[in-house]
Coordinates of C-alpha atoms in Angstrom, one line a residue:
X73 CA -8.7 17.4 -15.8
X74 CA -7.6 14.9 -13.5
X75 CA -9.7 14.0 -10.7
X76 CA -7.1 12.7 -8.7
X77 CA -6.2 14.3 -5.1
X78 CA -2.1 15.7 -4.7
X79 CA -3.3 16.8 -1.2
X80 CA -4.1 14.3 2.1
X81 CA -4.7 14.4 5.7
X82 CA -3.4 12.1 8.0
X83 CA -3.4 11.2 11.9
X84 CA 0.0 10.4 13.6
X85 CA -0.8 7.7 16.2
X86 CA 0.9 8.0 19.6
X87 CA -1.2 5.4 21.5
X88 CA -1.3 2.9 19.1
X89 CA -2.8 -0.4 19.9
X90 CA -5.3 -3.2 19.1
X91 CA -9.1 -1.5 19.2
X92 CA -10.8 -4.7 21.2
X93 CA -14.0 -2.7 19.6
X94 CA -13.6 -3.2 16.5
X95 CA -12.2 -7.0 16.5
X96 CA -15.1 -8.6 16.2
X97 CA -15.6 -8.0 12.6
X98 CA -12.5 -6.9 11.2
X99 CA -10.6 -10.2 10.5
X100 CA -7.6 -8.1 9.2
X101 CA -6.9 -7.3 13.1
X102 CA -4.0 -9.5 14.2
X103 CA -2.2 -7.3 16.9
X104 CA -1.0 -9.5 19.6
X105 CA -2.1 -8.2 22.8
X106 CA 0.8 -9.5 24.7
X107 CA 3.5 -7.4 22.6
X108 CA 4.6 -4.1 25.0
X109 CA 2.0 -1.5 24.0
X110 CA 4.9 1.2 24.4
X111 CA 7.0 -0.4 21.5
X112 CA 3.9 -1.2 19.3
X113 CA 3.2 2.5 19.2
X114 CA 6.7 3.9 18.7
X115 CA 6.9 1.3 15.6
X116 CA 3.3 2.7 14.3
X117 CA 4.8 6.3 14.7
X118 CA 7.9 5.6 12.6
X119 CA 6.0 3.7 10.2
X120 CA 3.6 6.8 9.8
X121 CA 6.2 9.0 9.4
X122 CA 8.1 7.1 6.9
X123 CA 4.8 6.9 4.7
X124 CA 4.4 10.7 5.1
X125 CA 8.0 11.2 3.9
X126 CA 7.4 9.0 1.0
X127 CA 4.3 11.0 0.0
X128 CA 6.2 14.5 0.1
X129 CA 8.9 13.1 -1.7
X130 CA 6.5 12.4 -4.6
X131 CA 4.9 15.7 -4.3
X132 CA 1.7 14.9 -2.3
X133 CA 0.9 17.4 0.4
X134 CA 0.6 15.9 3.7
X135 CA -1.5 17.6 6.5
X136 CA -0.7 15.7 9.4
X137 CA -2.4 16.0 12.7
X138 CA -1.4 14.7 16.0
X139 CA -3.3 12.2 18.2
X140 CA -2.2 11.9 21.6
X141 CA -5.2 10.7 23.5
X142 CA -5.4 6.9 24.6
X143 CA -9.3 6.6 23.8
X144 CA -8.6 6.5 20.2
X145 CA -6.6 3.5 19.1
X146 CA -8.0 3.5 15.3
X147 CA -7.6 7.7 14.8
X148 CA -4.8 6.5 12.3
X149 CA -7.8 5.6 9.5
X150 CA -9.3 9.0 9.7
X151 CA -10.6 8.0 6.1
X152 CA -13.5 6.4 8.0
X153 CA -15.0 10.0 9.9
X154 CA -14.9 12.3 7.0
X155 CA -14.7 13.1 3.5
X156 CA -14.1 16.0 1.3
X157 CA -15.8 16.8 -2.2
X158 CA -14.9 19.2 -5.0
X159 CA -18.0 21.4 -4.6
X160 CA -16.7 22.3 -1.5
X161 CA -18.8 19.9 1.0
X162 CA -17.9 18.1 4.0
X163 CA -19.3 15.1 5.1
X164 CA -19.3 13.6 8.3
X165 CA -20.0 9.7 9.1
X166 CA -21.4 7.7 11.7
X167 CA -19.1 5.0 12.9
X168 CA -19.9 1.6 14.3
X169 CA -17.8 1.2 17.5
X170 CA -18.0 3.8 20.2
X171 CA -14.4 4.8 20.5
X172 CA -14.3 5.4 17.0
X173 CA -16.5 7.8 17.0
X174 CA -14.4 10.2 19.5
X175 CA -12.1 10.3 16.1
X176 CA -14.3 13.0 14.8
X177 CA -12.2 16.1 16.0
X178 CA -13.3 19.7 15.7
X179 CA -10.2 21.2 15.6
X180 CA -9.2 18.9 12.5
X181 CA -12.0 20.5 10.7
X182 CA -11.4 24.1 12.1
X183 CA -7.6 23.5 10.9
X184 CA -8.3 22.4 7.3
X185 CA -11.4 25.2 7.1
X186 CA -7.9 27.6 7.4
X187 CA -6.5 26.3 4.3
X188 CA -9.3 24.8 2.2
X189 CA -12.5 26.0 1.2
X190 CA -15.3 24.4 2.8
X191 CA -19.0 25.6 1.9
X192 CA -21.0 23.1 3.6
X193 CA -21.2 20.1 6.0
X194 CA -23.5 17.2 5.9
X195 CA -23.4 15.7 9.4
X196 CA -24.5 12.0 9.1
X197 CA -23.6 11.1 12.8
X198 CA -27.1 11.2 14.1
X199 CA -27.6 8.1 12.6
X200 CA -25.3 6.4 15.4
X201 CA -28.3 6.8 17.8
X202 CA -30.2 4.5 15.5
X203 CA -27.3 2.0 15.3
X204 CA -26.8 2.7 11.9
X205 CA -23.1 3.3 10.6
X206 CA -21.5 4.2 7.0
X207 CA -17.8 4.5 8.1
X208 CA -16.6 7.0 5.3
X209 CA -14.1 6.0 2.2
X210 CA -13.9 2.6 4.5
X211 CA -17.5 1.6 3.7
X212 CA -17.4 3.2 0.6
X213 CA -15.2 3.7 -2.5
X214 CA -16.2 6.6 -5.3
X215 CA -15.2 6.0 -8.8
X216 CA -13.2 9.5 -9.8
X217 CA -14.5 8.8 -13.5
X218 CA -18.3 8.4 -12.8
X219 CA -21.1 9.0 -10.1
X220 CA -20.7 5.3 -9.0
X221 CA -19.9 4.9 -5.5
X222 CA -19.4 1.2 -4.5
X223 CA -20.8 -0.3 -1.0
X224 CA -20.4 -3.8 0.3
X225 CA -23.0 -4.7 2.5
X226 CA -21.9 -4.9 6.3
X227 CA -23.0 -3.7 9.5
X228 CA -20.5 -1.0 8.9
X229 CA -22.5 0.2 5.8
X230 CA -26.1 1.0 6.1
X231 CA -28.4 1.4 3.2
X232 CA -30.6 3.7 4.9
X233 CA -27.3 5.9 5.8
X234 CA -26.4 5.8 2.0
X235 CA -29.4 6.8 0.6
X236 CA -29.7 9.8 2.8
X237 CA -25.8 10.7 1.7
X238 CA -26.8 10.1 -2.3
X239 CA -29.5 13.0 -1.2
X240 CA -26.8 15.6 -0.4
X241 CA -24.0 14.3 -2.7
X242 CA -24.2 13.4 -6.4
X243 CA -23.5 9.8 -6.3
X244 CA -25.0 6.7 -7.5
X245 CA -24.6 3.9 -5.1
X246 CA -24.0 0.4 -6.2
X247 CA -24.3 -2.3 -3.1
X248 CA -22.9 -5.3 -3.4
X249 CA -22.5 -8.6 -1.3
X250 CA -19.1 -9.8 -0.9
X251 CA -17.5 -12.6 1.8
X252 CA -14.0 -13.7 2.2
X253 CA -12.4 -17.2 1.5
X254 CA -14.4 -18.4 5.0
X255 CA -17.8 -17.1 3.7
X256 CA -17.5 -14.1 6.4
X257 CA -19.0 -10.5 5.0
X258 CA -16.3 -8.1 4.1
X259 CA -16.5 -5.7 6.6
X260 CA -15.3 -2.7 4.4
X261 CA -15.4 -1.9 0.7
X262 CA -12.0 -0.6 0.8
X263 CA -10.3 -4.2 1.4
X264 CA -12.1 -5.7 -1.3
X265 CA -11.1 -2.9 -4.1
X266 CA -9.7 0.3 -4.8
X267 CA -10.9 2.5 -7.8
X268 CA -8.8 5.4 -9.6
X269 CA -8.4 6.9 -12.9
X270 CA -5.9 5.0 -14.2
X271 CA -6.5 1.7 -12.2
X272 CA -9.0 -0.8 -10.5
X273 CA -8.4 -3.7 -8.6
X274 CA -10.6 -6.2 -6.6
X275 CA -11.2 -10.0 -6.2
X276 CA -14.3 -10.9 -8.1
X277 CA -14.2 -14.6 -6.7
X278 CA -15.5 -12.8 -3.3
X279 CA -18.1 -10.7 -4.8
X280 CA -21.3 -12.6 -4.8
X281 CA -22.3 -14.2 -8.5
X282 CA -25.5 -11.5 -9.0
X283 CA -23.2 -8.5 -9.0
X284 CA -20.1 -9.4 -11.0
X285 CA -20.9 -8.8 -14.3
X286 CA -22.5 -5.1 -13.7
X287 CA -19.0 -4.4 -11.4
X288 CA -16.9 -6.0 -14.1
X289 CA -18.5 -3.8 -16.6
X290 CA -18.5 -0.5 -14.1
X291 CA -14.7 -0.9 -13.3
X292 CA -13.6 -1.1 -17.0
X293 CA -15.2 2.1 -17.8
X294 CA -12.9 4.3 -19.9
X295 CA -9.0 3.2 -20.5
X296 CA -8.7 2.0 -17.1
X297 CA -6.6 -1.2 -16.3
X298 CA -9.0 -3.7 -14.6
X299 CA -6.6 -5.8 -12.2
X300 CA -8.7 -9.2 -10.8
X301 CA -7.2 -10.3 -7.4
X302 CA -7.3 -13.2 -5.2
X303 CA -8.8 -13.9 -2.1
X304 CA -5.5 -14.6 -0.7
X305 CA -4.0 -11.0 -2.4
X306 CA -6.8 -9.5 -0.6
X307 CA -5.6 -10.7 2.7
X308 CA -2.5 -9.2 2.2
X309 CA -4.1 -6.1 1.6
X310 CA -3.9 -5.9 -2.0
X311 CA -7.1 -4.3 -2.4
X312 CA -6.8 -1.7 0.0
X313 CA -4.4 0.6 -2.1
X314 CA -5.2 4.2 -3.3
X315 CA -4.6 6.2 -6.5
X316 CA -3.1 9.7 -6.3
X317 CA -1.3 12.4 -8.2
X318 CA 2.2 13.1 -7.5
X319 CA 4.5 15.6 -8.7
X320 CA 5.4 13.3 -12.0
X321 CA 1.8 11.8 -12.8
X322 CA -0.2 9.0 -10.9
X323 CA 1.2 7.1 -7.9
X324 CA -0.5 4.1 -6.3
X325 CA -0.3 4.2 -2.6
X326 CA 0.0 0.6 -1.2
X327 CA 1.8 -1.8 1.3
X328 CA 5.0 -3.5 1.1
X329 CA 2.8 -6.7 2.1
X330 CA 0.8 -6.0 -0.8
X331 CA 3.1 -5.3 -3.2
X332 CA 4.6 -8.5 -2.2
X333 CA 1.8 -10.6 -2.9
X334 CA 1.0 -9.0 -6.5
X335 CA 2.1 -11.1 -9.4
X336 CA 5.0 -9.9 -11.7
X337 CA 2.3 -9.8 -14.4
X338 CA 0.2 -7.6 -11.8
X339 CA 2.8 -5.7 -11.0
X340 CA 3.7 -5.0 -15.0
X341 CA 0.2 -3.9 -15.0
X342 CA 0.2 -1.2 -12.5
X343 CA 3.5 0.0 -13.6
X344 CA 2.1 0.8 -17.2
X345 CA -0.3 3.3 -15.8
X346 CA 1.3 4.9 -12.5
X347 CA 4.3 4.8 -10.2
X348 CA 4.1 2.5 -7.3
X349 CA 4.7 3.6 -3.7
X350 CA 5.2 1.1 -1.7
X351 CA 4.8 1.8 2.1
X352 CA 6.2 -0.4 4.8
X353 CA 3.4 -0.6 7.5
X354 CA 3.6 -4.2 9.5
X355 CA 2.5 -2.7 13.0
X356 CA 0.0 -0.9 11.7
X357 CA -1.8 -4.0 9.2
X358 CA -2.0 -5.8 12.4
X359 CA -4.1 -3.4 13.6
X360 CA -6.5 -3.9 11.0
X361 CA -6.1 -1.5 8.4
X362 CA -3.1 -0.3 5.6
X363 CA -2.0 2.2 3.5
X364 CA -5.4 3.3 2.1
X365 CA -7.0 3.1 5.3
X366 CA -4.4 5.9 6.7
X367 CA -5.4 8.5 3.9
X368 CA -7.9 10.9 3.8
X369 CA -8.3 12.9 0.5
X370 CA -8.8 16.5 0.8
X371 CA -10.7 17.4 -2.6
X372 CA -11.7 20.6 -1.8
X373 CA -9.9 24.0 -3.3
X374 CA -7.0 25.2 -1.5
X375 CA -7.5 29.2 -0.3

């Protein structure tokens, strides 16, 4: 039985802007503060709505929530503050930056509880008081074919919090070191790699040599197609993709920036396994995240 999601949650931004608190370690963040904030917000909202429409057309159910506050510029990336699990577990995560902690919304969880069976909550947010963070499926990439969960060491991913998470959910932490082409630590695992049932994409050249063989063996599990990306492709968000289940089979959601960075051979490899759903997200990407970051999977059983 497929472990791929066909239901997701997304948060529509109404005051999208560059987050000054996350700029220190998110090297993907390039939004020009000189641009008119109202225009940036409108463009981001239009990109969001177009992506939701594309997902719906493919048979993916999207639970849309609006964020109208000016205090949470990264709210369009809800995958960082919660995850859902098939056994009914909800996990709430500690966030690195103060304004990102405001993204955790009780009203969103209460709304989801009306449509999905949530049987228990694992709340890890208390680790923020110790200066520790573990930013959901930004810091973590779950392998749907095994218990492996991949995690790149960074200030957004605490080994201590990850060890605590593994006490509550059935997972096998696979912690690695990875750096960009300038030697700076990768801030989120989900920009380095994506792992689905049929496709896995990652950049081995950015992974520390000591971890490369083990990682390659794990990703090659089953009949999965493993696509090796370059450092420059990672900078174009090619690693920030997500495999979902559409009405007619698996789809790989990625941005137009990412798709353009792929070679013809890589695109052919993907299309042998899944349909590519390409979303145009230039404004949102300048804020530091791409297609995968915008999607919180809903693994719970619907009511």
